[in-house]
Coordinates of C-alpha atoms in Angstrom, one line a residue:
X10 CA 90.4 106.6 137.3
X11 CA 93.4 108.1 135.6
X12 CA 92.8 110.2 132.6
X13 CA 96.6 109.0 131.1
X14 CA 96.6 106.6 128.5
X15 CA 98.6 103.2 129.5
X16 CA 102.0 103.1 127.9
X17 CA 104.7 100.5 127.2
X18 CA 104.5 97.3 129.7
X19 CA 101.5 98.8 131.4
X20 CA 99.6 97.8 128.2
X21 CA 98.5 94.4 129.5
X22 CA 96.9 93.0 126.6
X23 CA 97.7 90.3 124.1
X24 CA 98.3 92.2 121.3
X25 CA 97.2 95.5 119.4
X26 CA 96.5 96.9 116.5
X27 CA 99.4 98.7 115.5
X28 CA 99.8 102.4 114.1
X29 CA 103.3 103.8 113.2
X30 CA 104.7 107.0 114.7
X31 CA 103.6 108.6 111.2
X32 CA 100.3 107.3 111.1
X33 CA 100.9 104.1 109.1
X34 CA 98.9 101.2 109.9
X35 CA 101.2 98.3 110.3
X36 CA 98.6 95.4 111.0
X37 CA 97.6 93.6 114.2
X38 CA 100.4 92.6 116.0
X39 CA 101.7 90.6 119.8
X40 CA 102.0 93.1 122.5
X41 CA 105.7 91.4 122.6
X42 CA 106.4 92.5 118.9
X43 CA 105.2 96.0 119.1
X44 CA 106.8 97.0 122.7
X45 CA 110.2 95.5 120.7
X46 CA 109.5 97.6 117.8
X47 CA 108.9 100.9 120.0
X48 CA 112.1 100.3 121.5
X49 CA 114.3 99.4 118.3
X50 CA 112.6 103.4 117.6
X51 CA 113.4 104.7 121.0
X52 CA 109.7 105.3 121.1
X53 CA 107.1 104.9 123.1
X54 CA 104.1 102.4 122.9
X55 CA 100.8 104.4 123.7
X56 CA 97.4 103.0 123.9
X57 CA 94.8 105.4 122.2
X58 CA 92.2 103.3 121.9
X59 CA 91.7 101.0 124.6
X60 CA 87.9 100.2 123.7
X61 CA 88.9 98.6 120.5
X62 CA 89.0 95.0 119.7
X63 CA 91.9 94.3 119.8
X64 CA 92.9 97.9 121.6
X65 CA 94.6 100.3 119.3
X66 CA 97.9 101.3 119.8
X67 CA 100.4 103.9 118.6
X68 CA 104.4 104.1 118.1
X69 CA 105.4 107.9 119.6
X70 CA 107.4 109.9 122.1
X71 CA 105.1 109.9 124.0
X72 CA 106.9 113.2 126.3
X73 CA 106.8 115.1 123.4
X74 CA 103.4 114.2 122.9
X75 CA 102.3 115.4 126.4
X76 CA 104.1 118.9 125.6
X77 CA 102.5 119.6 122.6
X78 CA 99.3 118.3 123.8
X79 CA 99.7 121.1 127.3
X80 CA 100.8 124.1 124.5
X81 CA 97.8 123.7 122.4
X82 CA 95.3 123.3 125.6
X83 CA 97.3 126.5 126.7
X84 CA 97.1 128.3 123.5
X85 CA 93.1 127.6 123.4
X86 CA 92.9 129.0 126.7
X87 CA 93.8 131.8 126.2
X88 CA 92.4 132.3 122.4
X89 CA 88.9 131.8 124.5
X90 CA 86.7 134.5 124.7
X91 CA 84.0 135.0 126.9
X92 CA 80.9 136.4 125.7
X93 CA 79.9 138.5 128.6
X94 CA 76.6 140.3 129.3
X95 CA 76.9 144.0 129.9
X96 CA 73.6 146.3 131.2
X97 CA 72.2 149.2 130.5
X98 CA 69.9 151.1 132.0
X99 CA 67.0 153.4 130.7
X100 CA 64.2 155.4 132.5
X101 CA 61.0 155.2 130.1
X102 CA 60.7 159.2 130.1
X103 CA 64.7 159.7 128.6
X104 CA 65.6 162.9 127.2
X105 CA 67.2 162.9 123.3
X106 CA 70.6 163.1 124.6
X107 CA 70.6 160.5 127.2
X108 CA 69.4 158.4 124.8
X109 CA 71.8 158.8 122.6
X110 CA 74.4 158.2 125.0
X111 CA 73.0 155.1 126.0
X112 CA 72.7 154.5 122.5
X113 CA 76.2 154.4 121.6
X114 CA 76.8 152.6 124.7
X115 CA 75.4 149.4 123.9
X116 CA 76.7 150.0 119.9
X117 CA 80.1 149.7 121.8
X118 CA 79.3 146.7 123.6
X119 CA 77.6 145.0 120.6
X120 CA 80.5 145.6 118.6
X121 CA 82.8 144.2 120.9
X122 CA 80.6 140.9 120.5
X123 CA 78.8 141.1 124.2
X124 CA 75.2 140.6 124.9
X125 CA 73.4 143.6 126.1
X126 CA 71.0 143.6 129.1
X127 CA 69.1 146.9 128.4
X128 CA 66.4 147.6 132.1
X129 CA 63.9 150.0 131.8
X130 CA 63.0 151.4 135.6
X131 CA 59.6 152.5 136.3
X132 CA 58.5 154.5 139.4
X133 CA 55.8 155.6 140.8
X134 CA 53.3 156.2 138.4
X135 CA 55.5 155.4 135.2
X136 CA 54.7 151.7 136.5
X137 CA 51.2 152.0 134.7
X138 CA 52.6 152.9 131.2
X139 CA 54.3 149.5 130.5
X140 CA 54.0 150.4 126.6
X141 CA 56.2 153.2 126.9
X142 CA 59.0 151.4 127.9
X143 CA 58.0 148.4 125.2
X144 CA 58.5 151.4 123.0
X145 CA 61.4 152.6 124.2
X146 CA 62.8 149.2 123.8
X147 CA 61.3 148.6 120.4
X148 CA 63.2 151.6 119.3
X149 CA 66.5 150.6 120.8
X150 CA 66.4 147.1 119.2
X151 CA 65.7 148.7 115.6
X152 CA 68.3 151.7 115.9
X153 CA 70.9 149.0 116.9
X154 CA 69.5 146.4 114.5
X155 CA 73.3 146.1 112.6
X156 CA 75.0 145.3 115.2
X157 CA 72.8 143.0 117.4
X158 CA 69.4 141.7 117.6
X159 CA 66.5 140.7 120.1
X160 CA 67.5 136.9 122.0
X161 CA 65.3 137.5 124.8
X162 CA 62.0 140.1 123.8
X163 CA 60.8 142.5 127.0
X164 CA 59.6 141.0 129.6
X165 CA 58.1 142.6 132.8
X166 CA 60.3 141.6 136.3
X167 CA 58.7 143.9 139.0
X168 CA 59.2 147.6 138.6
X169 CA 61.7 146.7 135.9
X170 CA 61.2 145.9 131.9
X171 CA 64.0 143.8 130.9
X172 CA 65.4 142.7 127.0
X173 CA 68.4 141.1 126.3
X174 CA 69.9 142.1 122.7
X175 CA 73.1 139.3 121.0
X176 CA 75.2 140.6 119.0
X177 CA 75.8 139.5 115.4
X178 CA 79.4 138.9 115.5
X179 CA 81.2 136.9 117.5
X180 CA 83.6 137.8 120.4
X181 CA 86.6 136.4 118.5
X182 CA 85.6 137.7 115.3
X183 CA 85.0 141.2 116.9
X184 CA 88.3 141.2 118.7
X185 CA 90.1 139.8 115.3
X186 CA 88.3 143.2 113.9
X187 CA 89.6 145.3 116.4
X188 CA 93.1 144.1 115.4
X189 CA 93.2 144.7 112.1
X190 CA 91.8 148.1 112.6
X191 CA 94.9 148.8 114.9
X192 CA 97.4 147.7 112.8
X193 CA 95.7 149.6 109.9
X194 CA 95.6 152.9 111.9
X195 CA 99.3 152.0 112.8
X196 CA 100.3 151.7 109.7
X197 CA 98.5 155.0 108.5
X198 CA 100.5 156.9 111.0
X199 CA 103.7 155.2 110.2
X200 CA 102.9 156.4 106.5
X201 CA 102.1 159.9 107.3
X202 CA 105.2 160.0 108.9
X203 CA 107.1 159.2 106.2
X204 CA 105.1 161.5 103.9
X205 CA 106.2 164.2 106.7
X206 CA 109.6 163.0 107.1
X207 CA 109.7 163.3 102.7
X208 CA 108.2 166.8 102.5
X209 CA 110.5 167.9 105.3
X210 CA 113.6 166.9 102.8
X211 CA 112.1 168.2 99.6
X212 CA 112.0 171.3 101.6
X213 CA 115.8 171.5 102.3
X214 CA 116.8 170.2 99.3
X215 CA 114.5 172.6 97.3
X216 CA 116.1 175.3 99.8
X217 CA 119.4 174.7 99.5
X218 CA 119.3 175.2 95.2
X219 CA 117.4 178.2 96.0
X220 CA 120.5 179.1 98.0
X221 CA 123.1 178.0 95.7
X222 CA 121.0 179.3 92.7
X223 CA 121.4 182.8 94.7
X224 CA 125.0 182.5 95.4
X225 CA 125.7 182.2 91.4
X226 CA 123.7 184.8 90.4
X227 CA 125.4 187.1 93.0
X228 CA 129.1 185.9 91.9
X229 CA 128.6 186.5 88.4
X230 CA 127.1 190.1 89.1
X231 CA 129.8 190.2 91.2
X232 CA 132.1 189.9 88.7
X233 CA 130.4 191.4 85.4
X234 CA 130.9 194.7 87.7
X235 CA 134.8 193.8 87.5

């Protein structure tokens, strides 16, 4: 079944309950009278809600309708963001400074308002000390606690222990943050450079008295000594 409402004659009812192109309720109404109305308006007579007794239907341009309608699907398309999920992985014997690389790793991705995958690998022997890696992930989840927290809690898969961390904002929100920050850093710069710019001419002004402050003293010595 077509998705388009039924317009104009294809409305094949006896009559419907009429709504004006600005939203004004005009009454129940023959099918003939409202079609004659939509014409003495060069508008179109659009069905929008064809389950109602009798169906409801709307004066409109109905083209210009369809066009806004595509621009704001389009729009909302591309305002979408997809949370994604990003991984990191850990061995449960992890030096300070790998740690803290990983660390900032998955700060970044949290901050960006994507979920976190965080594996811990065992081999070989290291698959007998489960805790350490619970540990290990304990600590992770509580270092990071501001910017995300625990959705899915460790869970052994195999050689593997796996958590899942959310973050606490949102993708748009994080990427309306990002922004701002950019257009404040922007504008910082843009500021320094005018402070520069500004000092730079203080300087030549202040220069060029100091010049002509030297060029009166020298005259009048000049001519005192006449």
């Amino acid at each position: 079944m077509s998705a388009e409402p039924r317009i104009n004659d294809r409305i094949r009812v006896p009559e419907v309950r009429l709504v004006g192109p600005n939203g004004e309720q005009v009454g129940i109404v023959r099918i003939e009278d409202a079609l004659r109305l939509a014409g003495e308006a060069d508008l179109d007579l659009v069905e929008v809600a064809p389950g109602a007794r009798p169906p409801v239907a709307k004066l409109m341009d109905y083209g210009k309708y369809k066009y806004e309608s595509a621009m704001k699907a389009r729009e909302a398309r591309r305002n979408q963001s997809h949370v994604l999920i990003k991984e990191q992985k850990l061995r449960p014997k992890i030096d300070k400074h790998d740690y803290e690389t990983k660390k900032r790793n998955v700060e970044r991705f949290l901050a960006e308002g994507d979920k976190v995958k965080v594996t811990i690998m065992f081999r070989g022997r290291e698959q007998s000390r489960p805790e350490l890696g619970f540990r290990l992930l304990q600590r992770l989840a509580e270092d990071v606690s501001e910017l995300g927290f625990v959705e899915s809690s460790p869970k052994q898969d195999g050689r593997n222990m796996i958590m899942v961390l959310g973050p606490h904002k949102k993708k748009s929100d994080a990427k309306a943050d990002r922004e701002v920050a950019k257009a404040n850093r922007q504008a910082q710069r843009q500021a320094d450079e005018e402070a520069e710019k500004a000092e730079r001419a203080a300087g030549r002004a202040a220069a060029e008295v100091d010049k002509a402050g030297k060029g009166s003293r020298a005259q009048a010595v000049a001519e005192n000594e006449e």
